Short mmCIF file of C-alpha atoms and ligand atoms in Angstrom, two decimals:
data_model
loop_
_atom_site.label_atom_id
_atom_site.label_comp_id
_atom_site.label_asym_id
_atom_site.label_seq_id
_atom_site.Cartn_x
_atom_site.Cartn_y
_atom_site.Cartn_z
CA UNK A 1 280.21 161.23 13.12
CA UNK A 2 280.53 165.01 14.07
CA UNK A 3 279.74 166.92 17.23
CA UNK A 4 277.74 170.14 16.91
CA UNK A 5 277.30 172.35 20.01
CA UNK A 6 274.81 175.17 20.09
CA UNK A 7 274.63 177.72 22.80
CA UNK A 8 272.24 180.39 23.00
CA UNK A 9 273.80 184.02 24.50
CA UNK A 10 273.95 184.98 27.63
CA UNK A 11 270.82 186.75 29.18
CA UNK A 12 270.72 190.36 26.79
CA UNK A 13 269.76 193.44 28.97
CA UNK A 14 266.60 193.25 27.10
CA UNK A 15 265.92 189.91 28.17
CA UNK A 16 265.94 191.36 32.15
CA UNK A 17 264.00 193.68 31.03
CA UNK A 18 261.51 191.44 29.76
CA UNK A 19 260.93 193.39 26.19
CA UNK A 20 261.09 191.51 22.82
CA UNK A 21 264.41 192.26 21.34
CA UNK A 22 264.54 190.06 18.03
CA UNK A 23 266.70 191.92 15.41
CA UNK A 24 267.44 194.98 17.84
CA UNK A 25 270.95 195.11 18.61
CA UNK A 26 271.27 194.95 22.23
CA UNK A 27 274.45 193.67 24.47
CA UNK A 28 274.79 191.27 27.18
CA UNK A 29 273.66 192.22 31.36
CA UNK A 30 276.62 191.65 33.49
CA UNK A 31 275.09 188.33 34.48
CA UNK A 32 274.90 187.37 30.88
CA UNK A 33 278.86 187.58 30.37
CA UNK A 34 279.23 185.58 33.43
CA UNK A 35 277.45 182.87 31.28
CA UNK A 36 279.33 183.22 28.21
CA UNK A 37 282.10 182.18 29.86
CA UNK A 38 280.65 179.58 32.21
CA UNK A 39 279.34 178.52 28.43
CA UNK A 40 283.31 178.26 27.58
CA UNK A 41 284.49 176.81 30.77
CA UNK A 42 281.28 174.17 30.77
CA UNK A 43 282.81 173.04 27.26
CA UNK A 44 286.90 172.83 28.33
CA UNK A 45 285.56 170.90 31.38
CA UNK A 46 283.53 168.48 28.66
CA UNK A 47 286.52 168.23 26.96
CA UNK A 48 285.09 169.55 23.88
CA UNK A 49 287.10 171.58 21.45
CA UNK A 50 285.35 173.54 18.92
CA UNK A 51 287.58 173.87 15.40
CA UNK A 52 285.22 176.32 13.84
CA UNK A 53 282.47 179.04 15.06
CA UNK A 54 279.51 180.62 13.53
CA UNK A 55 277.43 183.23 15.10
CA UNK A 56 274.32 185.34 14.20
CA UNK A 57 275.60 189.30 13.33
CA UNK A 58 273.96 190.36 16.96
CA UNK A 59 276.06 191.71 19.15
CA UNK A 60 274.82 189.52 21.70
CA UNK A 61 275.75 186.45 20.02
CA UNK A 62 279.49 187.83 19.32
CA UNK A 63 280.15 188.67 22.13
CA UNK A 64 278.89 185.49 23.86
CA UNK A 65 281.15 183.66 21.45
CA UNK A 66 284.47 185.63 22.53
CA UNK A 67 283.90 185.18 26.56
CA UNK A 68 283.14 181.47 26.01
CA UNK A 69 286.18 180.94 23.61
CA UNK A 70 288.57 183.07 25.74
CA UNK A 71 287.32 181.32 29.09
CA UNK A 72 287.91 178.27 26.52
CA UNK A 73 291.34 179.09 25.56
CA UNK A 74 290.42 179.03 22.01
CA UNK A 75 289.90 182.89 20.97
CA UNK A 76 291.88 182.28 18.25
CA UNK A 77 289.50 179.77 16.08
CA UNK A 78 287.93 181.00 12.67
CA UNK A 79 284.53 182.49 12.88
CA UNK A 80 281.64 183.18 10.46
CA UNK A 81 278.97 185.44 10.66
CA UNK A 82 275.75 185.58 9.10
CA UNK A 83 271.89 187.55 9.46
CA UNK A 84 270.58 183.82 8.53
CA UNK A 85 271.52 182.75 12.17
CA UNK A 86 269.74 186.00 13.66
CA UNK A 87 267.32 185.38 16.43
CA UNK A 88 263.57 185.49 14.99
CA UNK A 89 262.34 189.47 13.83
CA UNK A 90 259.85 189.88 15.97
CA UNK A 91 258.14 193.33 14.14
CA UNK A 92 256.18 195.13 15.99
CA UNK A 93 256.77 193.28 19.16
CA UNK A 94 260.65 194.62 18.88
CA UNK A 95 260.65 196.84 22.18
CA UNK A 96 257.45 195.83 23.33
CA UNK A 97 257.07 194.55 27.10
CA UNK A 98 256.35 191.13 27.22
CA UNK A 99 254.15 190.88 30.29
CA UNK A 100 252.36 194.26 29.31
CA UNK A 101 251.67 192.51 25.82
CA UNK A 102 250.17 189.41 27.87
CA UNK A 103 248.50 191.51 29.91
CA UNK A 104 246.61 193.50 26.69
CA UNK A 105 246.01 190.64 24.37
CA UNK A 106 245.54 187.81 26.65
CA UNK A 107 247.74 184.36 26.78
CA UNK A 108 246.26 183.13 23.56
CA UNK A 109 247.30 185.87 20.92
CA UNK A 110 250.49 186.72 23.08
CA UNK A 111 251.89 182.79 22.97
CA UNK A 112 250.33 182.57 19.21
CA UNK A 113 252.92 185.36 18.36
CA UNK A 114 255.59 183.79 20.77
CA UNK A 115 255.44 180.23 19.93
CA UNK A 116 252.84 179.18 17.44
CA UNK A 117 254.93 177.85 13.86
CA UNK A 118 253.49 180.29 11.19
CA UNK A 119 251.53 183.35 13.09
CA UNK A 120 253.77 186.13 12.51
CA UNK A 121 253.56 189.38 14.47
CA UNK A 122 252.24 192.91 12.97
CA UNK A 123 255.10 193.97 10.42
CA UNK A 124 256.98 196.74 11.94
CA UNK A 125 256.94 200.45 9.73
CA UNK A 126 260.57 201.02 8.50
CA UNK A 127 260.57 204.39 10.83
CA UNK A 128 259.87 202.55 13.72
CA UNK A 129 262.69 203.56 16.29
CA UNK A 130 263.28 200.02 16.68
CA UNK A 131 263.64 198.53 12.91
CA UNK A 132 266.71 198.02 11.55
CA UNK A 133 265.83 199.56 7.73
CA UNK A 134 269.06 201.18 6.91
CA UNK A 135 271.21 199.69 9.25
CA UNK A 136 274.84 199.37 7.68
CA UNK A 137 275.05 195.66 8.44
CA UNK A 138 272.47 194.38 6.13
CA UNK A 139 273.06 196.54 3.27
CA UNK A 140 274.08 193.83 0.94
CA UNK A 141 270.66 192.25 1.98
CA UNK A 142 268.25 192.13 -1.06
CA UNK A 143 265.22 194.72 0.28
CA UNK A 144 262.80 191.66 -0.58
CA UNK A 145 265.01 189.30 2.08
CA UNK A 146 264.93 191.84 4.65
CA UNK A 147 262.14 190.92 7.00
CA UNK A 148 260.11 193.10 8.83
CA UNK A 149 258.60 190.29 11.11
CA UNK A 150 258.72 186.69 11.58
CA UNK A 151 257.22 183.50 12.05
CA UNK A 152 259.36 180.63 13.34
CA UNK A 153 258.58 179.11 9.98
CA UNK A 154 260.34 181.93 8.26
CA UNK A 155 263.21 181.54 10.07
CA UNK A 156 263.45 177.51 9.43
CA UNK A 157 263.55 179.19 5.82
CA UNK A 158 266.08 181.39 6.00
CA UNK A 159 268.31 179.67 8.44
CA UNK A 160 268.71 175.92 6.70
CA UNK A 161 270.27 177.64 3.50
CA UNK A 162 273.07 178.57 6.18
CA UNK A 163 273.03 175.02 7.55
CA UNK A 164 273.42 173.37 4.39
CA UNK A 165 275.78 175.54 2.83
CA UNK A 166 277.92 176.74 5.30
CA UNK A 167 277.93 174.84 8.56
CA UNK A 168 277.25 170.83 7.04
CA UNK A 169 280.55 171.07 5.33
CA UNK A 170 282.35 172.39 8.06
CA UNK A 171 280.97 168.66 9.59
CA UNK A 172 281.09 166.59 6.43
CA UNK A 173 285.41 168.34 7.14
CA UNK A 174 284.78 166.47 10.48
CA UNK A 175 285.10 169.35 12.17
CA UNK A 176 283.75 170.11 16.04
CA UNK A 177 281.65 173.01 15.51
CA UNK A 178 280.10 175.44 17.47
CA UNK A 179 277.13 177.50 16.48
CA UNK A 180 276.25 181.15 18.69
CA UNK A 181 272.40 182.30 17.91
CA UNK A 182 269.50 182.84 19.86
CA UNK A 183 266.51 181.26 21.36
CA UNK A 184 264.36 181.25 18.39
CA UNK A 185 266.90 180.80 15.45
CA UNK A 186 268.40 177.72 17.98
CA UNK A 187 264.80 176.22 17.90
CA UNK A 188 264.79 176.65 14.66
CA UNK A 189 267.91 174.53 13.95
CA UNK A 190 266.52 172.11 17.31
CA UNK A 191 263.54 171.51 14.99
CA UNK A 192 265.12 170.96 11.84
CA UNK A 193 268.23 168.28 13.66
CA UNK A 194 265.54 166.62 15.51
CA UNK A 195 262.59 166.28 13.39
CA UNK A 196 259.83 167.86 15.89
CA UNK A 197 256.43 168.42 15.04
CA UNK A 198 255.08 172.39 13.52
CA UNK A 199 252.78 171.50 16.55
CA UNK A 200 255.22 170.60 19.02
CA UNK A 201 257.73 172.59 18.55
CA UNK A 202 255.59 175.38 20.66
CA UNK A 203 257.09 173.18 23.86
CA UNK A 204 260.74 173.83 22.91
CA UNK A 205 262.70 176.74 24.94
CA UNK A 206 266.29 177.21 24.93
CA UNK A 207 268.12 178.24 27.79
CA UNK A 208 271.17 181.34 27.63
CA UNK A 209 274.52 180.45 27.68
CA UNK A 210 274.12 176.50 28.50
CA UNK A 211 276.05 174.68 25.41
CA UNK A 212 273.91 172.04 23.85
CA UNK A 213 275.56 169.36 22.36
CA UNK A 214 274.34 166.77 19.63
CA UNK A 215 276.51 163.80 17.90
CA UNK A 216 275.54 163.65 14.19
CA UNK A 217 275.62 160.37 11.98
CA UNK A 218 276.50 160.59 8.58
CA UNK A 219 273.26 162.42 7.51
CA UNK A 220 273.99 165.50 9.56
CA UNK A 221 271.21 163.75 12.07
CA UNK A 222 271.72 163.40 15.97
CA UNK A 223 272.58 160.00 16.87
CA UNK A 224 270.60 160.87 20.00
CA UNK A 225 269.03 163.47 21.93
CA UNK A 226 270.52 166.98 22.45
CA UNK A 227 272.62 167.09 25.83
CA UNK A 228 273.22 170.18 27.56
CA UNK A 229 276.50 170.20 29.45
CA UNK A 230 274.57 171.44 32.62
CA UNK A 231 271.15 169.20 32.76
CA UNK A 232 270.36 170.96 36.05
CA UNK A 233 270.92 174.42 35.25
CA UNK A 234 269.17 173.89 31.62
CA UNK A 235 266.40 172.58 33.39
CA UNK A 236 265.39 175.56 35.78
CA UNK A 237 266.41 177.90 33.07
CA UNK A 238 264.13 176.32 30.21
CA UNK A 239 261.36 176.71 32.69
CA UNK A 240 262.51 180.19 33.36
CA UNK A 241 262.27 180.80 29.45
CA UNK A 242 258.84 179.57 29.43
CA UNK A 243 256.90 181.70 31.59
CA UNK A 244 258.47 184.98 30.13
CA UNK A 245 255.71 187.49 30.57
CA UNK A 246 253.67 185.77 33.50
CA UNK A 247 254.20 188.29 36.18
C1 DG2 B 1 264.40 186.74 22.59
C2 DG2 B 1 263.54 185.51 22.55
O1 DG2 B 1 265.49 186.49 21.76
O2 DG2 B 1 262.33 185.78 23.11
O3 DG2 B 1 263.82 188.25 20.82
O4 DG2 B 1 262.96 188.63 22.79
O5 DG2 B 1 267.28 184.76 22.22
O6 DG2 B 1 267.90 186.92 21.21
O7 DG2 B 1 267.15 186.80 23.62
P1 DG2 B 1 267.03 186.25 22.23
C3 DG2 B 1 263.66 187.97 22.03
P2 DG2 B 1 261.16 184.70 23.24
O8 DG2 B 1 260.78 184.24 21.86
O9 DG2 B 1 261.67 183.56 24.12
O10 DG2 B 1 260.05 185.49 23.91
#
């Protein structure tokens, strides 16, 4: 038995703004770091310790990570980084309003790109303003590995190398771990832990900055379903996350 705990980041000034933000690097609102550390007070008050933290390389996940640990009292713990946790590429999209996209394509295309399993976005050019060719932090990323857009597909696929190599022996250790990502990579992992359906995943959102914790049996499977520390906050919020560009 292990617990596993994964919280999404606190709402990214891109998410106010409503524009798909995938691999662009942007930071938390104001009301996002009020999260984070809600995040790390919601897990002291569960009486949850984490022993070991992995984030994506976004800023918005690391920083998310450091309010909830401080408000936790545990800014001390190891962490590990990697671009295999980092929220879905979303290529073109990157920048793009969401509600404007709706608005120009029409619901179908817009929540084929947002939630369907293996319809990935337009690539994005590497001289897009918004692509991340070149950017220091993923220099020791093979060119063919680094995407220029995404399914949620290829991110099962180059997130559960990370899983099984990195974070399931920090479990099989028995340790309490705590994993900082984003909506889609989080799905991602939600899909994998809980078996759901290419079909069905298109149902699952994932709230910012509400930790989600599962129990895992020997397998590395959840004994049960997912519980987020605050039901009735995840609740609205999921909702919330769900009619992103219906304005
Ligand atoms: C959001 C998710 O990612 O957007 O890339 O726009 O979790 O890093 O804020 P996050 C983005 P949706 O797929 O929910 O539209």
């Amino acid at each position: 038995m292990a617990t596993l705990v994964l919280l999404r980041h606190g709402e990214s000034e891109w998410n106010v703004k409503g524009l798909f933000t995938g691999w662009v690097d942007v930071t938390l609102s104001p009301t996002g770091e009020d999260e984070a550390r809600r995040g790390g007070q919601l897990l002291l008050d569960a009486g949850i310790s984490p022993e070991v933290v992995h984030t994506s390389v976004l800023t918005r996940a690391i920083k998310t990570a450091n309010l909830a640990l401080e408000a936790a009292g545990l800014l001390w713990l190891p962490v590990r980084r990697s671009w295999r946790l980092n929220e879905r590429h979303y290529g073109a999209l990157q920048g793009k309003d969401k509600a404007q996209t709706r608005a120009e394509f029409g619901d179908e295309q817009f929540m084929l790109w947002r939630r369907s399993y293996d319809v990935p976005p337009p690539p994005i050019a590497d001289d897009d303003e918004y692509s991340q060719y070149g950017d220091a932090r993923y220099a020791e990323l093979p060119s063919e590995l680094m995407p220029r857009t995404e399914c949620l597909k290829d991110v099962v696929d180059r997130m559960l190398p990370y899983w099984y190599d990195q974070i399931v022996p920090d479990l099989a250790a028995g340790k309490t771990v705590l994993v900082v990502a984003h909506g889609n990579s989080l799905r991602a992992l939600v899909k994998h832990l809980e078996g759901i359906s290419d079909a069905d995943i298109a149902g699952l959102n994932i709230p910012t900055g509400i930790p989600l914790r599962y129990e895992l049996d020997a397998d590395f499977r959840p004994t049960g379903p997912g519980e987020y520390l605050d039901p009735t906050a995840a609740e609205a919020a999921i909702e919330a996350v769900a009619n992103q560009g219906k304005k």
